[in-house]
Amino acid sequence: MNSIDLAQPIQEWKDLVGGEKEEIEKLGDICISLRYVPTAGKFTINIMEAKNLKKMDVGGLSDPFVKVVLQHNGKRLKKKKTSVKQNTLNPYFNESFSFEIPFSQIQKVQVVITVYDYDKLGSNDAIGKCWMGYGASGIGIKHWSEMLANPRRPVAQWHSLCPEEEVDAALKAPIR
Ligand SMILES: [Ca+2]
C-alpha cells in the first residue's frame, strides 16, 4: 500500500463481466411415493402432492392434473391420470395407481410423470415432467433404487419438474 500515492487519482482497467444470469425457470416440485411387491409383481405409485407449480393461466393460477406413463423401450405400456385440481399451484392429490410388472421386468421399465394445466378450451399445457426407472439419473434413479431396496414399503420422494423437451430428449437418449 505504501507504494500508492494517495494524492493521485488511480486509473485501472477492469474486464467487463456478464450481467446476472437469467434465473432458471422454476416449474415446481412433486411428491411421489413408490412401492413394489416383488412376489406379486405389483407396482404402486401414489401421486401425493405438488408445490410451487408454475402459473399457466392468464387471470388465474393453474388447474393441475398428473399423468403417469409406464413405458418400456420407448413404448407406452399403460397410462393413468389423476383428477384435475382447479385454480391452485399447490395441489393435493393422494391418488394411487397400480400396475402389474413382473420382477423380471422391473429393472427395465420407466415411469414418466407429467404435470399438466387443464384448460377448458384448447389443449392442456404441460407444466413439467420427471421420470424414474431404467436409465434415469439423479433423484430419478435414487428413488427407484430405494423402492427396490425396500420391497413392500412405500418410499416417498420430492422430485423437481423439468421442462418437457428436456425430459423427452433424455428419454430418447441412448443409455450409457
Ligand atoms: Ca388452466
PDB file of C-alpha atoms and ligand atoms in Angstrom:
ATOM      1  CA  MET A   1       0.000   0.000   0.000  1.00  0.00           C
ATOM      2  CA  ASN A   2       2.767   2.458   0.723  1.00  0.00           C
ATOM      3  CA  SER A   3       3.799   2.476  -2.931  1.00  0.00           C
ATOM      4  CA  ILE A   4       0.478   4.128  -3.838  1.00  0.00           C
ATOM      5  CA  ASP A   5       0.409   7.885  -3.936  1.00  0.00           C
ATOM      6  CA  LEU A   6      -2.971   8.687  -2.433  1.00  0.00           C
ATOM      7  CA  ALA A   7      -2.816  12.234  -3.740  1.00  0.00           C
ATOM      8  CA  GLN A   8      -3.022  10.969  -7.331  1.00  0.00           C
ATOM      9  CA  PRO A   9      -6.098   9.521  -8.989  1.00  0.00           C
ATOM     10  CA  ILE A  10      -5.664   5.844  -9.731  1.00  0.00           C
ATOM     11  CA  GLN A  11      -6.749   4.603 -13.078  1.00  0.00           C
ATOM     12  CA  GLU A  12      -7.375   0.914 -13.579  1.00  0.00           C
ATOM     13  CA  TRP A  13      -8.859  -1.178 -16.342  1.00  0.00           C
ATOM     14  CA  LYS A  14     -11.252  -3.964 -15.487  1.00  0.00           C
ATOM     15  CA  ASP A  15     -12.762  -6.582 -17.770  1.00  0.00           C
ATOM     16  CA  LEU A  16     -16.486  -6.396 -18.148  1.00  0.00           C
ATOM     17  CA  VAL A  17     -18.380  -9.257 -16.563  1.00  0.00           C
ATOM     18  CA  GLY A  18     -21.682 -10.562 -17.845  1.00  0.00           C
ATOM     19  CA  GLY A  19     -24.907  -9.370 -16.262  1.00  0.00           C
ATOM     20  CA  GLU A  20     -26.898 -11.536 -13.889  1.00  0.00           C
ATOM     21  CA  LYS A  21     -27.522 -14.887 -15.450  1.00  0.00           C
ATOM     22  CA  GLU A  22     -31.158 -15.407 -16.267  1.00  0.00           C
ATOM     23  CA  GLU A  23     -32.627 -17.439 -13.482  1.00  0.00           C
ATOM     24  CA  ILE A  24     -33.668 -20.958 -14.448  1.00  0.00           C
ATOM     25  CA  GLU A  25     -37.416 -21.019 -14.609  1.00  0.00           C
ATOM     26  CA  LYS A  26     -38.965 -22.883 -11.704  1.00  0.00           C
ATOM     27  CA  LEU A  27     -41.706 -25.273 -12.760  1.00  0.00           C
ATOM     28  CA  GLY A  28     -42.469 -26.735  -9.348  1.00  0.00           C
ATOM     29  CA  ASP A  29     -41.969 -29.917  -7.348  1.00  0.00           C
ATOM     30  CA  ILE A  30     -43.972 -33.098  -6.997  1.00  0.00           C
ATOM     31  CA  CYS A  31     -44.073 -35.616  -4.172  1.00  0.00           C
ATOM     32  CA  ILE A  32     -44.448 -39.225  -5.272  1.00  0.00           C
ATOM     33  CA  SER A  33     -44.496 -42.459  -3.366  1.00  0.00           C
ATOM     34  CA  LEU A  34     -43.361 -45.724  -4.994  1.00  0.00           C
ATOM     35  CA  ARG A  35     -43.984 -49.234  -3.776  1.00  0.00           C
ATOM     36  CA  TYR A  36     -43.108 -52.579  -5.286  1.00  0.00           C
ATOM     37  CA  VAL A  37     -44.133 -56.048  -4.150  1.00  0.00           C
ATOM     38  CA  PRO A  38     -41.809 -58.439  -5.996  1.00  0.00           C
ATOM     39  CA  THR A  39     -43.695 -61.652  -5.147  1.00  0.00           C
ATOM     40  CA  ALA A  40     -46.953 -60.284  -6.546  1.00  0.00           C
ATOM     41  CA  GLY A  41     -45.279 -58.258  -9.321  1.00  0.00           C
ATOM     42  CA  LYS A  42     -47.299 -55.272  -8.178  1.00  0.00           C
ATOM     43  CA  PHE A  43     -46.049 -51.722  -8.597  1.00  0.00           C
ATOM     44  CA  THR A  44     -47.990 -48.910  -6.957  1.00  0.00           C
ATOM     45  CA  ILE A  45     -47.402 -45.227  -7.448  1.00  0.00           C
ATOM     46  CA  ASN A  46     -49.062 -42.582  -5.323  1.00  0.00           C
ATOM     47  CA  ILE A  47     -49.179 -39.039  -6.645  1.00  0.00           C
ATOM     48  CA  MET A  48     -49.219 -37.267  -3.314  1.00  0.00           C
ATOM     49  CA  GLU A  49     -48.985 -33.524  -3.861  1.00  0.00           C
ATOM     50  CA  ALA A  50     -47.199 -30.790  -5.771  1.00  0.00           C
ATOM     51  CA  LYS A  51     -45.979 -27.380  -4.741  1.00  0.00           C
ATOM     52  CA  ASN A  52     -44.870 -24.114  -6.294  1.00  0.00           C
ATOM     53  CA  LEU A  53     -46.209 -25.072  -9.701  1.00  0.00           C
ATOM     54  CA  LYS A  54     -45.815 -22.580 -12.482  1.00  0.00           C
ATOM     55  CA  LYS A  55     -48.784 -20.309 -13.090  1.00  0.00           C
ATOM     56  CA  MET A  56     -50.164 -21.092 -16.538  1.00  0.00           C
ATOM     57  CA  ASP A  57     -53.495 -19.311 -16.744  1.00  0.00           C
ATOM     58  CA  VAL A  58     -53.938 -15.652 -17.507  1.00  0.00           C
ATOM     59  CA  GLY A  59     -56.034 -14.152 -14.737  1.00  0.00           C
ATOM     60  CA  GLY A  60     -55.767 -17.294 -12.615  1.00  0.00           C
ATOM     61  CA  LEU A  61     -53.309 -19.860 -11.332  1.00  0.00           C
ATOM     62  CA  SER A  62     -53.172 -23.341 -12.894  1.00  0.00           C
ATOM     63  CA  ASP A  63     -55.551 -26.299 -12.911  1.00  0.00           C
ATOM     64  CA  PRO A  64     -53.098 -29.131 -12.401  1.00  0.00           C
ATOM     65  CA  PHE A  65     -53.530 -32.828 -13.030  1.00  0.00           C
ATOM     66  CA  VAL A  66     -50.879 -35.516 -13.350  1.00  0.00           C
ATOM     67  CA  LYS A  67     -50.386 -38.143 -15.999  1.00  0.00           C
ATOM     68  CA  VAL A  68     -48.423 -41.304 -15.215  1.00  0.00           C
ATOM     69  CA  VAL A  69     -46.992 -43.296 -18.117  1.00  0.00           C
ATOM     70  CA  LEU A  70     -45.381 -46.673 -17.739  1.00  0.00           C
ATOM     71  CA  GLN A  71     -43.076 -47.409 -20.639  1.00  0.00           C
ATOM     72  CA  HIS A  72     -40.550 -49.926 -21.859  1.00  0.00           C
ATOM     73  CA  ASN A  73     -38.081 -49.323 -24.699  1.00  0.00           C
ATOM     74  CA  GLY A  74     -39.857 -46.081 -25.562  1.00  0.00           C
ATOM     75  CA  LYS A  75     -43.162 -47.913 -25.896  1.00  0.00           C
ATOM     76  CA  ARG A  76     -46.075 -46.820 -23.714  1.00  0.00           C
ATOM     77  CA  LEU A  77     -47.497 -49.757 -21.833  1.00  0.00           C
ATOM     78  CA  LYS A  78     -50.033 -48.064 -19.598  1.00  0.00           C
ATOM     79  CA  LYS A  79     -51.169 -44.594 -18.678  1.00  0.00           C
ATOM     80  CA  LYS A  80     -53.218 -43.141 -15.855  1.00  0.00           C
ATOM     81  CA  LYS A  81     -54.417 -39.688 -14.886  1.00  0.00           C
ATOM     82  CA  THR A  82     -55.294 -38.020 -11.629  1.00  0.00           C
ATOM     83  CA  SER A  83     -58.282 -35.739 -11.203  1.00  0.00           C
ATOM     84  CA  VAL A  84     -57.946 -32.032 -12.008  1.00  0.00           C
ATOM     85  CA  LYS A  85     -57.415 -29.627  -9.097  1.00  0.00           C
ATOM     86  CA  GLN A  86     -58.786 -26.241 -10.013  1.00  0.00           C
ATOM     87  CA  ASN A  87     -57.037 -22.937  -9.628  1.00  0.00           C
ATOM     88  CA  THR A  88     -54.117 -23.940  -7.399  1.00  0.00           C
ATOM     89  CA  LEU A  89     -50.326 -24.062  -7.556  1.00  0.00           C
ATOM     90  CA  ASN A  90     -50.081 -26.403  -4.551  1.00  0.00           C
ATOM     91  CA  PRO A  91     -52.475 -29.260  -5.323  1.00  0.00           C
ATOM     92  CA  TYR A  92     -53.041 -32.203  -3.010  1.00  0.00           C
ATOM     93  CA  PHE A  93     -53.868 -35.397  -4.919  1.00  0.00           C
ATOM     94  CA  ASN A  94     -53.144 -38.518  -2.875  1.00  0.00           C
ATOM     95  CA  GLU A  95     -54.174 -40.741  -5.796  1.00  0.00           C
ATOM     96  CA  SER A  96     -52.743 -44.226  -6.250  1.00  0.00           C
ATOM     97  CA  PHE A  97     -52.339 -46.305  -9.376  1.00  0.00           C
ATOM     98  CA  SER A  98     -51.183 -49.901  -9.567  1.00  0.00           C
ATOM     99  CA  PHE A  99     -49.523 -51.709 -12.429  1.00  0.00           C
ATOM    100  CA  GLU A 100     -48.543 -55.316 -12.866  1.00  0.00           C
ATOM    101  CA  ILE A 101     -44.833 -55.533 -13.507  1.00  0.00           C
ATOM    102  CA  PRO A 102     -43.170 -58.925 -13.139  1.00  0.00           C
ATOM    103  CA  PHE A 103     -39.927 -58.985 -11.186  1.00  0.00           C
ATOM    104  CA  SER A 104     -38.009 -59.872 -14.378  1.00  0.00           C
ATOM    105  CA  GLN A 105     -39.162 -56.578 -15.949  1.00  0.00           C
ATOM    106  CA  ILE A 106     -38.979 -54.112 -13.064  1.00  0.00           C
ATOM    107  CA  GLN A 107     -35.362 -53.125 -13.826  1.00  0.00           C
ATOM    108  CA  LYS A 108     -36.271 -52.346 -17.445  1.00  0.00           C
ATOM    109  CA  VAL A 109     -39.272 -50.050 -17.197  1.00  0.00           C
ATOM    110  CA  GLN A 110     -39.573 -46.299 -16.895  1.00  0.00           C
ATOM    111  CA  VAL A 111     -42.235 -44.256 -15.196  1.00  0.00           C
ATOM    112  CA  VAL A 112     -42.802 -40.818 -16.676  1.00  0.00           C
ATOM    113  CA  ILE A 113     -44.729 -38.211 -14.705  1.00  0.00           C
ATOM    114  CA  THR A 114     -46.163 -35.149 -16.420  1.00  0.00           C
ATOM    115  CA  VAL A 115     -47.967 -32.336 -14.637  1.00  0.00           C
ATOM    116  CA  TYR A 116     -50.434 -30.554 -16.923  1.00  0.00           C
ATOM    117  CA  ASP A 117     -52.516 -27.465 -16.623  1.00  0.00           C
ATOM    118  CA  TYR A 118     -56.064 -28.341 -17.606  1.00  0.00           C
ATOM    119  CA  ASP A 119     -57.699 -25.894 -19.991  1.00  0.00           C
ATOM    120  CA  LYS A 120     -61.356 -25.924 -20.935  1.00  0.00           C
ATOM    121  CA  LEU A 121     -60.503 -24.508 -24.325  1.00  0.00           C
ATOM    122  CA  GLY A 122     -57.665 -25.825 -26.414  1.00  0.00           C
ATOM    123  CA  SER A 123     -55.122 -28.416 -25.439  1.00  0.00           C
ATOM    124  CA  ASN A 124     -53.733 -28.909 -21.965  1.00  0.00           C
ATOM    125  CA  ASP A 125     -50.261 -27.481 -21.477  1.00  0.00           C
ATOM    126  CA  ALA A 126     -47.511 -29.484 -19.812  1.00  0.00           C
ATOM    127  CA  ILE A 127     -46.108 -27.623 -16.821  1.00  0.00           C
ATOM    128  CA  GLY A 128     -43.203 -30.010 -16.338  1.00  0.00           C
ATOM    129  CA  LYS A 129     -42.057 -33.596 -16.158  1.00  0.00           C
ATOM    130  CA  CYS A 130     -39.885 -36.015 -14.238  1.00  0.00           C
ATOM    131  CA  TRP A 131     -39.157 -39.689 -14.612  1.00  0.00           C
ATOM    132  CA  MET A 132     -37.690 -42.640 -12.809  1.00  0.00           C
ATOM    133  CA  GLY A 133     -36.532 -46.145 -13.558  1.00  0.00           C
ATOM    134  CA  TYR A 134     -34.280 -47.536 -16.246  1.00  0.00           C
ATOM    135  CA  GLY A 135     -31.688 -45.027 -17.466  1.00  0.00           C
ATOM    136  CA  ALA A 136     -32.737 -42.240 -15.081  1.00  0.00           C
ATOM    137  CA  SER A 137     -30.163 -40.173 -13.252  1.00  0.00           C
ATOM    138  CA  GLY A 138     -30.075 -38.190 -10.014  1.00  0.00           C
ATOM    139  CA  ILE A 139     -33.216 -38.362  -7.878  1.00  0.00           C
ATOM    140  CA  GLY A 140     -34.954 -40.423 -10.574  1.00  0.00           C
ATOM    141  CA  ILE A 141     -32.634 -43.389 -10.152  1.00  0.00           C
ATOM    142  CA  LYS A 142     -32.139 -42.851  -6.415  1.00  0.00           C
ATOM    143  CA  HIS A 143     -35.858 -43.059  -5.714  1.00  0.00           C
ATOM    144  CA  TRP A 144     -36.257 -46.133  -7.925  1.00  0.00           C
ATOM    145  CA  SER A 145     -33.331 -47.910  -6.225  1.00  0.00           C
ATOM    146  CA  GLU A 146     -34.732 -47.129  -2.785  1.00  0.00           C
ATOM    147  CA  MET A 147     -38.058 -48.616  -3.801  1.00  0.00           C
ATOM    148  CA  LEU A 148     -36.316 -51.814  -4.948  1.00  0.00           C
ATOM    149  CA  ALA A 149     -34.200 -51.945  -1.799  1.00  0.00           C
ATOM    150  CA  ASN A 150     -37.336 -51.699   0.372  1.00  0.00           C
ATOM    151  CA  PRO A 151     -39.788 -54.222  -1.059  1.00  0.00           C
ATOM    152  CA  ARG A 152     -43.434 -53.893   0.034  1.00  0.00           C
ATOM    153  CA  ARG A 153     -42.765 -50.499   1.649  1.00  0.00           C
ATOM    154  CA  PRO A 154     -43.890 -47.190   0.176  1.00  0.00           C
ATOM    155  CA  VAL A 155     -40.978 -44.795  -0.370  1.00  0.00           C
ATOM    156  CA  ALA A 156     -41.853 -41.126  -0.798  1.00  0.00           C
ATOM    157  CA  GLN A 157     -39.664 -38.548  -2.513  1.00  0.00           C
ATOM    158  CA  TRP A 158     -39.916 -34.999  -3.859  1.00  0.00           C
ATOM    159  CA  HIS A 159     -38.915 -34.515  -7.498  1.00  0.00           C
ATOM    160  CA  SER A 160     -38.269 -31.218  -9.260  1.00  0.00           C
ATOM    161  CA  LEU A 161     -40.146 -30.794 -12.502  1.00  0.00           C
ATOM    162  CA  CYS A 162     -38.084 -30.259 -15.647  1.00  0.00           C
ATOM    163  CA  PRO A 163     -39.128 -28.819 -18.999  1.00  0.00           C
ATOM    164  CA  GLU A 164     -40.999 -31.293 -21.189  1.00  0.00           C
ATOM    165  CA  GLU A 165     -38.483 -31.070 -24.074  1.00  0.00           C
ATOM    166  CA  GLU A 166     -35.594 -31.784 -21.740  1.00  0.00           C
ATOM    167  CA  VAL A 167     -37.163 -34.937 -20.306  1.00  0.00           C
ATOM    168  CA  ASP A 168     -38.309 -36.182 -23.712  1.00  0.00           C
ATOM    169  CA  ALA A 169     -34.749 -35.770 -25.020  1.00  0.00           C
ATOM    170  CA  ALA A 170     -33.302 -37.625 -22.017  1.00  0.00           C
ATOM    171  CA  LEU A 171     -35.772 -40.463 -22.546  1.00  0.00           C
ATOM    172  CA  LYS A 172     -34.746 -40.793 -26.181  1.00  0.00           C
ATOM    173  CA  ALA A 173     -31.009 -40.615 -25.489  1.00  0.00           C
ATOM    174  CA  PRO A 174     -29.180 -43.929 -25.600  1.00  0.00           C
ATOM    175  CA  ILE A 175     -28.443 -45.338 -22.169  1.00  0.00           C
ATOM    176  CA  ARG A 176     -24.767 -45.102 -21.300  1.00  0.00           C
TER     177      ARG A 176
HETATM  178 CA    CA B   1     -55.928 -23.889 -16.931  1.00  0.00          CA
END
